[in-house]
JSON list of C-alpha atoms in Angstrom, two decimals:
[
{"chain": "A", "resi": 1178, "resn": "MET", "atom": "CA", "xyz": [91.06, 103.57, 90.83]},
{"chain": "A", "resi": 1179, "resn": "LYS", "atom": "CA", "xyz": [89.87, 101.35, 93.68]},
{"chain": "A", "resi": 1180, "resn": "ILE", "atom": "CA", "xyz": [86.11, 100.86, 93.80]},
{"chain": "A", "resi": 1181, "resn": "PHE", "atom": "CA", "xyz": [84.27, 99.35, 96.76]},
{"chain": "A", "resi": 1182, "resn": "VAL", "atom": "CA", "xyz": [81.10, 97.42, 95.87]},
{"chain": "A", "resi": 1183, "resn": "SER", "atom": "CA", "xyz": [78.27, 97.49, 98.44]},
{"chain": "A", "resi": 1184, "resn": "TYR", "atom": "CA", "xyz": [75.40, 95.06, 98.03]},
{"chain": "A", "resi": 1185, "resn": "SER", "atom": "CA", "xyz": [73.01, 92.74, 99.80]},
{"chain": "A", "resi": 1186, "resn": "ASN", "atom": "CA", "xyz": [73.90, 89.05, 99.63]},
{"chain": "A", "resi": 1187, "resn": "ASP", "atom": "CA", "xyz": [70.48, 88.54, 98.02]},
{"chain": "A", "resi": 1188, "resn": "ASP", "atom": "CA", "xyz": [71.77, 90.47, 94.98]},
{"chain": "A", "resi": 1189, "resn": "ILE", "atom": "CA", "xyz": [75.07, 88.61, 94.55]},
{"chain": "A", "resi": 1190, "resn": "SER", "atom": "CA", "xyz": [74.09, 87.19, 91.14]},
{"chain": "A", "resi": 1191, "resn": "HIS", "atom": "CA", "xyz": [73.79, 90.75, 89.76]},
{"chain": "A", "resi": 1192, "resn": "VAL", "atom": "CA", "xyz": [77.08, 91.73, 91.40]},
{"chain": "A", "resi": 1193, "resn": "ASN", "atom": "CA", "xyz": [78.89, 88.72, 89.90]},
{"chain": "A", "resi": 1194, "resn": "SER", "atom": "CA", "xyz": [77.43, 89.35, 86.43]},
{"chain": "A", "resi": 1195, "resn": "PHE", "atom": "CA", "xyz": [78.47, 93.01, 86.62]},
{"chain": "A", "resi": 1196, "resn": "ASN", "atom": "CA", "xyz": [81.95, 92.09, 87.89]},
{"chain": "A", "resi": 1197, "resn": "LYS", "atom": "CA", "xyz": [82.53, 89.79, 84.91]},
{"chain": "A", "resi": 1198, "resn": "ILE", "atom": "CA", "xyz": [81.46, 92.41, 82.36]},
{"chain": "A", "resi": 1199, "resn": "PHE", "atom": "CA", "xyz": [83.27, 95.25, 84.13]},
{"chain": "A", "resi": 1200, "resn": "ASN", "atom": "CA", "xyz": [86.56, 93.34, 84.28]},
{"chain": "A", "resi": 1201, "resn": "GLU", "atom": "CA", "xyz": [86.33, 92.41, 80.60]},
{"chain": "A", "resi": 1202, "resn": "SER", "atom": "CA", "xyz": [86.10, 96.05, 79.54]},
{"chain": "A", "resi": 1203, "resn": "ASN", "atom": "CA", "xyz": [88.03, 97.88, 82.28]},
{"chain": "A", "resi": 1204, "resn": "LYS", "atom": "CA", "xyz": [91.65, 96.91, 82.91]},
{"chain": "A", "resi": 1205, "resn": "ILE", "atom": "CA", "xyz": [92.50, 100.01, 85.00]},
{"chain": "A", "resi": 1206, "resn": "ASP", "atom": "CA", "xyz": [90.07, 100.02, 87.93]},
{"chain": "A", "resi": 1207, "resn": "SER", "atom": "CA", "xyz": [89.86, 97.43, 90.72]},
{"chain": "A", "resi": 1208, "resn": "LEU", "atom": "CA", "xyz": [86.55, 96.31, 92.21]},
{"chain": "A", "resi": 1209, "resn": "PHE", "atom": "CA", "xyz": [86.42, 95.02, 95.79]},
{"chain": "A", "resi": 1210, "resn": "ILE", "atom": "CA", "xyz": [83.63, 92.50, 96.30]},
{"chain": "A", "resi": 1211, "resn": "ALA", "atom": "CA", "xyz": [83.67, 90.97, 99.78]},
{"chain": "A", "resi": 1212, "resn": "SER", "atom": "CA", "xyz": [82.55, 87.50, 98.61]},
{"chain": "A", "resi": 1213, "resn": "ASP", "atom": "CA", "xyz": [85.32, 87.32, 95.97]},
{"chain": "A", "resi": 1214, "resn": "LYS", "atom": "CA", "xyz": [88.36, 85.65, 97.54]},
{"chain": "A", "resi": 1215, "resn": "HIS", "atom": "CA", "xyz": [90.47, 84.49, 94.58]},
{"chain": "A", "resi": 1216, "resn": "HIS", "atom": "CA", "xyz": [92.49, 87.39, 93.21]},
{"chain": "A", "resi": 1217, "resn": "LYS", "atom": "CA", "xyz": [96.14, 88.27, 92.74]},
{"chain": "A", "resi": 1218, "resn": "ASP", "atom": "CA", "xyz": [95.29, 91.96, 93.17]},
{"chain": "A", "resi": 1219, "resn": "GLU", "atom": "CA", "xyz": [95.53, 92.62, 96.93]},
{"chain": "A", "resi": 1220, "resn": "TYR", "atom": "CA", "xyz": [92.76, 95.26, 96.83]},
{"chain": "A", "resi": 1221, "resn": "LYS", "atom": "CA", "xyz": [90.30, 92.76, 95.35]},
{"chain": "A", "resi": 1222, "resn": "LYS", "atom": "CA", "xyz": [91.02, 89.99, 97.82]},
{"chain": "A", "resi": 1223, "resn": "MET", "atom": "CA", "xyz": [89.69, 89.26, 101.29]},
{"chain": "A", "resi": 1224, "resn": "THR", "atom": "CA", "xyz": [91.48, 86.38, 102.94]},
{"chain": "A", "resi": 1225, "resn": "PRO", "atom": "CA", "xyz": [89.43, 83.87, 104.92]},
{"chain": "A", "resi": 1226, "resn": "GLY", "atom": "CA", "xyz": [89.96, 84.24, 108.67]},
{"chain": "A", "resi": 1227, "resn": "GLN", "atom": "CA", "xyz": [90.39, 88.03, 108.60]},
{"chain": "A", "resi": 1228, "resn": "ASN", "atom": "CA", "xyz": [88.22, 90.22, 110.80]},
{"chain": "A", "resi": 1229, "resn": "TRP", "atom": "CA", "xyz": [85.66, 91.12, 108.12]},
{"chain": "A", "resi": 1230, "resn": "LYS", "atom": "CA", "xyz": [84.61, 94.42, 109.72]},
{"chain": "A", "resi": 1231, "resn": "ASN", "atom": "CA", "xyz": [88.20, 95.65, 109.91]},
{"chain": "A", "resi": 1232, "resn": "GLU", "atom": "CA", "xyz": [88.85, 94.50, 106.36]},
{"chain": "A", "resi": 1233, "resn": "ILE", "atom": "CA", "xyz": [85.68, 96.13, 104.97]},
{"chain": "A", "resi": 1234, "resn": "SER", "atom": "CA", "xyz": [86.54, 99.37, 106.81]},
{"chain": "A", "resi": 1235, "resn": "ARG", "atom": "CA", "xyz": [90.05, 99.32, 105.34]},
{"chain": "A", "resi": 1236, "resn": "LYS", "atom": "CA", "xyz": [88.77, 98.63, 101.81]},
{"chain": "A", "resi": 1237, "resn": "ILE", "atom": "CA", "xyz": [86.31, 101.52, 102.01]},
{"chain": "A", "resi": 1238, "resn": "GLU", "atom": "CA", "xyz": [89.02, 103.83, 103.36]},
{"chain": "A", "resi": 1239, "resn": "GLU", "atom": "CA", "xyz": [91.37, 102.81, 100.52]},
{"chain": "A", "resi": 1240, "resn": "SER", "atom": "CA", "xyz": [88.66, 103.20, 97.87]},
{"chain": "A", "resi": 1241, "resn": "ASP", "atom": "CA", "xyz": [88.29, 106.10, 95.44]},
{"chain": "A", "resi": 1242, "resn": "ALA", "atom": "CA", "xyz": [84.64, 105.32, 94.70]},
{"chain": "A", "resi": 1243, "resn": "ALA", "atom": "CA", "xyz": [81.76, 103.03, 95.63]},
{"chain": "A", "resi": 1244, "resn": "ILE", "atom": "CA", "xyz": [79.19, 101.15, 93.60]},
{"chain": "A", "resi": 1245, "resn": "LEU", "atom": "CA", "xyz": [75.89, 100.59, 95.41]},
{"chain": "A", "resi": 1246, "resn": "PHE", "atom": "CA", "xyz": [73.56, 97.83, 94.18]},
{"chain": "A", "resi": 1247, "resn": "LEU", "atom": "CA", "xyz": [70.28, 99.33, 95.38]},
{"chain": "A", "resi": 1248, "resn": "SER", "atom": "CA", "xyz": [67.37, 97.04, 96.15]},
{"chain": "A", "resi": 1249, "resn": "LYS", "atom": "CA", "xyz": [64.85, 96.30, 98.87]},
{"chain": "A", "resi": 1250, "resn": "SER", "atom": "CA", "xyz": [67.35, 93.79, 100.26]},
{"chain": "A", "resi": 1251, "resn": "PHE", "atom": "CA", "xyz": [70.10, 96.43, 100.24]},
{"chain": "A", "resi": 1252, "resn": "PHE", "atom": "CA", "xyz": [68.05, 98.71, 102.48]},
{"chain": "A", "resi": 1253, "resn": "THR", "atom": "CA", "xyz": [67.07, 95.91, 104.87]},
{"chain": "A", "resi": 1254, "resn": "SER", "atom": "CA", "xyz": [70.61, 94.51, 105.21]},
{"chain": "A", "resi": 1255, "resn": "GLU", "atom": "CA", "xyz": [72.03, 95.45, 108.62]},
{"chain": "A", "resi": 1256, "resn": "GLU", "atom": "CA", "xyz": [75.60, 95.02, 107.32]},
{"chain": "A", "resi": 1257, "resn": "VAL", "atom": "CA", "xyz": [74.96, 97.56, 104.59]},
{"chain": "A", "resi": 1258, "resn": "ILE", "atom": "CA", "xyz": [72.80, 100.14, 106.41]},
{"chain": "A", "resi": 1259, "resn": "ASP", "atom": "CA", "xyz": [74.44, 100.05, 109.83]},
{"chain": "A", "resi": 1260, "resn": "PHE", "atom": "CA", "xyz": [78.04, 99.43, 108.80]},
{"chain": "A", "resi": 1261, "resn": "GLU", "atom": "CA", "xyz": [79.09, 99.92, 105.15]},
{"chain": "A", "resi": 1262, "resn": "LEU", "atom": "CA", "xyz": [76.90, 102.84, 104.14]},
{"chain": "A", "resi": 1263, "resn": "PRO", "atom": "CA", "xyz": [77.89, 105.10, 107.07]},
{"chain": "A", "resi": 1264, "resn": "LEU", "atom": "CA", "xyz": [81.57, 104.47, 106.23]},
{"chain": "A", "resi": 1265, "resn": "ILE", "atom": "CA", "xyz": [80.94, 105.23, 102.55]},
{"chain": "A", "resi": 1266, "resn": "ARG", "atom": "CA", "xyz": [79.04, 108.42, 103.46]},
{"chain": "A", "resi": 1267, "resn": "LYS", "atom": "CA", "xyz": [81.88, 109.48, 105.78]},
{"chain": "A", "resi": 1268, "resn": "LYS", "atom": "CA", "xyz": [84.44, 108.84, 103.04]},
{"chain": "A", "resi": 1269, "resn": "GLU", "atom": "CA", "xyz": [82.31, 110.85, 100.60]},
{"chain": "A", "resi": 1270, "resn": "SER", "atom": "CA", "xyz": [82.02, 113.79, 103.01]},
{"chain": "A", "resi": 1271, "resn": "ASN", "atom": "CA", "xyz": [85.79, 113.81, 103.65]},
{"chain": "A", "resi": 1272, "resn": "SER", "atom": "CA", "xyz": [86.82, 113.63, 99.99]},
{"chain": "A", "resi": 1273, "resn": "LYS", "atom": "CA", "xyz": [85.35, 115.87, 97.31]},
{"chain": "A", "resi": 1274, "resn": "ASP", "atom": "CA", "xyz": [86.67, 113.49, 94.62]},
{"chain": "A", "resi": 1275, "resn": "TYR", "atom": "CA", "xyz": [84.99, 110.39, 96.07]},
{"chain": "A", "resi": 1276, "resn": "LYS", "atom": "CA", "xyz": [82.32, 109.07, 93.73]},
{"chain": "A", "resi": 1277, "resn": "ILE", "atom": "CA", "xyz": [79.24, 106.99, 94.43]},
{"chain": "A", "resi": 1278, "resn": "PHE", "atom": "CA", "xyz": [77.68, 105.05, 91.57]},
{"chain": "A", "resi": 1279, "resn": "PRO", "atom": "CA", "xyz": [74.15, 103.79, 92.39]},
{"chain": "A", "resi": 1280, "resn": "ILE", "atom": "CA", "xyz": [72.83, 100.88, 90.33]},
{"chain": "A", "resi": 1281, "resn": "LEU", "atom": "CA", "xyz": [69.12, 100.08, 90.56]},
{"chain": "A", "resi": 1282, "resn": "VAL", "atom": "CA", "xyz": [68.52, 96.36, 91.10]},
{"chain": "A", "resi": 1283, "resn": "ASN", "atom": "CA", "xyz": [64.82, 96.71, 91.94]},
{"chain": "A", "resi": 1284, "resn": "GLU", "atom": "CA", "xyz": [62.34, 99.31, 93.16]},
{"chain": "A", "resi": 1285, "resn": "PHE", "atom": "CA", "xyz": [62.73, 100.19, 96.84]},
{"chain": "A", "resi": 1286, "resn": "LYS", "atom": "CA", "xyz": [60.29, 103.08, 97.38]},
{"chain": "A", "resi": 1287, "resn": "SER", "atom": "CA", "xyz": [58.34, 100.98, 99.88]},
{"chain": "A", "resi": 1288, "resn": "ILE", "atom": "CA", "xyz": [61.40, 101.02, 102.16]},
{"chain": "A", "resi": 1289, "resn": "ASN", "atom": "CA", "xyz": [61.02, 103.99, 104.44]},
{"chain": "A", "resi": 1290, "resn": "ASN", "atom": "CA", "xyz": [64.36, 104.96, 105.94]},
{"chain": "A", "resi": 1291, "resn": "SER", "atom": "CA", "xyz": [66.55, 108.04, 105.61]},
{"chain": "A", "resi": 1292, "resn": "GLU", "atom": "CA", "xyz": [69.17, 106.38, 103.39]},
{"chain": "A", "resi": 1293, "resn": "SER", "atom": "CA", "xyz": [66.61, 105.12, 100.89]},
{"chain": "A", "resi": 1294, "resn": "LYS", "atom": "CA", "xyz": [65.14, 108.63, 100.64]},
{"chain": "A", "resi": 1295, "resn": "ILE", "atom": "CA", "xyz": [68.57, 110.22, 100.15]},
{"chain": "A", "resi": 1296, "resn": "LEU", "atom": "CA", "xyz": [69.70, 107.66, 97.58]},
{"chain": "A", "resi": 1297, "resn": "SER", "atom": "CA", "xyz": [66.39, 107.75, 95.69]},
{"chain": "A", "resi": 1298, "resn": "GLU", "atom": "CA", "xyz": [67.15, 111.41, 94.90]},
{"chain": "A", "resi": 1299, "resn": "GLN", "atom": "CA", "xyz": [70.51, 110.61, 93.31]},
{"chain": "A", "resi": 1300, "resn": "GLU", "atom": "CA", "xyz": [71.08, 109.95, 89.63]},
{"chain": "A", "resi": 1301, "resn": "PHE", "atom": "CA", "xyz": [71.19, 106.19, 89.04]},
{"chain": "A", "resi": 1302, "resn": "LEU", "atom": "CA", "xyz": [73.36, 104.55, 86.39]},
{"chain": "A", "resi": 1303, "resn": "ASN", "atom": "CA", "xyz": [70.24, 102.85, 85.04]},
{"chain": "A", "resi": 1304, "resn": "ALA", "atom": "CA", "xyz": [66.58, 103.80, 84.91]},
{"chain": "A", "resi": 1305, "resn": "GLN", "atom": "CA", "xyz": [63.53, 102.27, 86.62]},
{"chain": "A", "resi": 1306, "resn": "ASP", "atom": "CA", "xyz": [62.57, 100.50, 83.38]},
{"chain": "A", "resi": 1307, "resn": "THR", "atom": "CA", "xyz": [66.08, 99.00, 83.17]},
{"chain": "A", "resi": 1308, "resn": "SER", "atom": "CA", "xyz": [66.38, 97.89, 86.79]},
{"chain": "A", "resi": 1309, "resn": "LEU", "atom": "CA", "xyz": [68.54, 94.78, 86.78]},
{"chain": "A", "resi": 1310, "resn": "SER", "atom": "CA", "xyz": [65.89, 92.46, 88.19]},
{"chain": "A", "resi": 1311, "resn": "SER", "atom": "CA", "xyz": [63.47, 93.42, 85.38]},
{"chain": "A", "resi": 1312, "resn": "LEU", "atom": "CA", "xyz": [65.84, 92.46, 82.54]},
{"chain": "A", "resi": 1313, "resn": "ARG", "atom": "CA", "xyz": [66.77, 89.10, 81.02]},
{"chain": "A", "resi": 1314, "resn": "GLY", "atom": "CA", "xyz": [69.26, 87.69, 78.52]},
{"chain": "A", "resi": 1315, "resn": "GLY", "atom": "CA", "xyz": [70.83, 90.01, 75.98]},
{"chain": "A", "resi": 1316, "resn": "ARG", "atom": "CA", "xyz": [69.03, 93.08, 77.31]},
{"chain": "A", "resi": 1317, "resn": "TYR", "atom": "CA", "xyz": [70.41, 92.38, 80.81]},
{"chain": "A", "resi": 1318, "resn": "ASN", "atom": "CA", "xyz": [73.97, 92.01, 79.50]},
{"chain": "A", "resi": 1319, "resn": "LEU", "atom": "CA", "xyz": [73.64, 95.14, 77.36]},
{"chain": "A", "resi": 1320, "resn": "GLU", "atom": "CA", "xyz": [72.49, 97.15, 80.38]},
{"chain": "A", "resi": 1321, "resn": "LEU", "atom": "CA", "xyz": [75.44, 95.87, 82.46]},
{"chain": "A", "resi": 1322, "resn": "GLN", "atom": "CA", "xyz": [77.79, 96.86, 79.62]},
{"chain": "A", "resi": 1323, "resn": "ASN", "atom": "CA", "xyz": [76.24, 100.35, 79.50]},
{"chain": "A", "resi": 1324, "resn": "ILE", "atom": "CA", "xyz": [76.58, 100.74, 83.27]},
{"chain": "A", "resi": 1325, "resn": "SER", "atom": "CA", "xyz": [80.18, 99.55, 83.11]},
{"chain": "A", "resi": 1326, "resn": "LYS", "atom": "CA", "xyz": [80.97, 102.06, 80.35]},
{"chain": "A", "resi": 1327, "resn": "ARG", "atom": "CA", "xyz": [79.44, 104.92, 82.36]},
{"chain": "A", "resi": 1328, "resn": "ILE", "atom": "CA", "xyz": [81.52, 104.04, 85.42]},
{"chain": "A", "resi": 1329, "resn": "THR", "atom": "CA", "xyz": [84.67, 103.65, 83.33]},
{"chain": "A", "resi": 1330, "resn": "ALA", "atom": "CA", "xyz": [84.05, 107.01, 81.67]},
{"chain": "A", "resi": 1331, "resn": "ASN", "atom": "CA", "xyz": [83.76, 108.63, 85.10]},
{"chain": "A", "resi": 1332, "resn": "THR", "atom": "CA", "xyz": [86.82, 106.94, 86.59]},
{"chain": "A", "resi": 1333, "resn": "THR", "atom": "CA", "xyz": [89.34, 106.79, 83.77]},
{"chain": "A", "resi": 1334, "resn": "GLY", "atom": "CA", "xyz": [88.99, 110.52, 83.12]},
{"chain": "A", "resi": 1335, "resn": "SER", "atom": "CA", "xyz": [90.62, 111.29, 86.46]},
{"chain": "A", "resi": 1336, "resn": "THR", "atom": "CA", "xyz": [93.23, 108.56, 85.90]},
{"chain": "A", "resi": 1337, "resn": "ARG", "atom": "CA", "xyz": [94.07, 109.98, 82.47]},
{"chain": "A", "resi": 1338, "resn": "ALA", "atom": "CA", "xyz": [94.27, 113.51, 83.87]},
{"chain": "A", "resi": 1339, "resn": "PHE", "atom": "CA", "xyz": [96.65, 112.33, 86.61]},
{"chain": "A", "resi": 1340, "resn": "LYS", "atom": "CA", "xyz": [98.83, 110.51, 84.05]},
{"chain": "A", "resi": 1341, "resn": "ARG", "atom": "CA", "xyz": [98.88, 113.61, 81.83]},
{"chain": "A", "resi": 1342, "resn": "ILE", "atom": "CA", "xyz": [99.89, 115.84, 84.76]},
{"chain": "A", "resi": 1343, "resn": "TYR", "atom": "CA", "xyz": [102.53, 113.32, 85.83]},
{"chain": "A", "resi": 1344, "resn": "LYS", "atom": "CA", "xyz": [103.92, 113.06, 82.29]},
{"chain": "A", "resi": 1345, "resn": "ASN", "atom": "CA", "xyz": [103.97, 116.87, 81.90]},
{"chain": "A", "resi": 1346, "resn": "SER", "atom": "CA", "xyz": [105.69, 117.36, 85.27]},
{"chain": "A", "resi": 1347, "resn": "ARG", "atom": "CA", "xyz": [108.36, 114.79, 84.32]},
{"chain": "A", "resi": 1348, "resn": "PHE", "atom": "CA", "xyz": [108.95, 116.69, 81.09]},
{"chain": "A", "resi": 1349, "resn": "LEU", "atom": "CA", "xyz": [109.17, 119.99, 83.00]},
{"chain": "A", "resi": 1350, "resn": "ILE", "atom": "CA", "xyz": [111.69, 118.54, 85.47]},
{"chain": "A", "resi": 1351, "resn": "PHE", "atom": "CA", "xyz": [113.70, 117.21, 82.51]},
{"chain": "A", "resi": 1352, "resn": "LEU", "atom": "CA", "xyz": [113.78, 120.69, 80.95]},
{"chain": "A", "resi": 1353, "resn": "ILE", "atom": "CA", "xyz": [114.83, 122.34, 84.20]},
{"chain": "A", "resi": 1354, "resn": "LEU", "atom": "CA", "xyz": [117.62, 119.81, 84.67]},
{"chain": "A", "resi": 1355, "resn": "LEU", "atom": "CA", "xyz": [118.69, 120.33, 81.08]},
{"chain": "A", "resi": 1356, "resn": "MET", "atom": "CA", "xyz": [118.80, 124.12, 81.47]},
{"chain": "A", "resi": 1357, "resn": "PHE", "atom": "CA", "xyz": [120.43, 124.27, 84.91]},
{"chain": "A", "resi": 1358, "resn": "GLY", "atom": "CA", "xyz": [122.21, 120.95, 84.72]}
]
C-alpha cells in the first residue's frame, strides 16, 4: 500500500521519528514524505529539481491512504490546507477504499477553519493525552509504535485479502486448465 504523509514542516521531527519506527515494523507499505529524498523505492522518493506541486499531486493520486500529522501548524500551513488536503479529500471522495489516518501532534481547537472542524470529529490514532508533542522518551516511542501497529493492521488486512483472492484465483485457473486442458 502507498501512503501519503501530510504534515507541516514545523512537525518534521515527529514525522521522521514515526517514519523510522513505521519502517522498522512494516515492510509492506510505502510512506511518501516530501522531505525524504534518499530512497530506492520510487514512490518514496522526490528528486530535487522536480516541480513539487506536480509531484505531490501525483503521489497523492497514486496513494491508497494518507497519514495526517494534525497540529496548529498543520492547519496554518498554506501548502497543506490550500493544496494537499483538498487533493486528499478529493481522492477520499472518489475511492471508497481510501483511508485517512489522523495523528494528533498537538491540540488545535483554537484554529477555526472548516477542515479543523471536520478533522476534529474523526477518530484519531492517538488520544489528546497522548498527543505527540506532550510525550517524551520511552512513552513517545511506545505511542509511535502503537500508532504504527494500528495503521499496519488497517492496511495489511486489505493486502492480505488481495493476496488470498489472487492465490485462490490462480488455483481456480489451474483447476480449470487441468479439467479442460
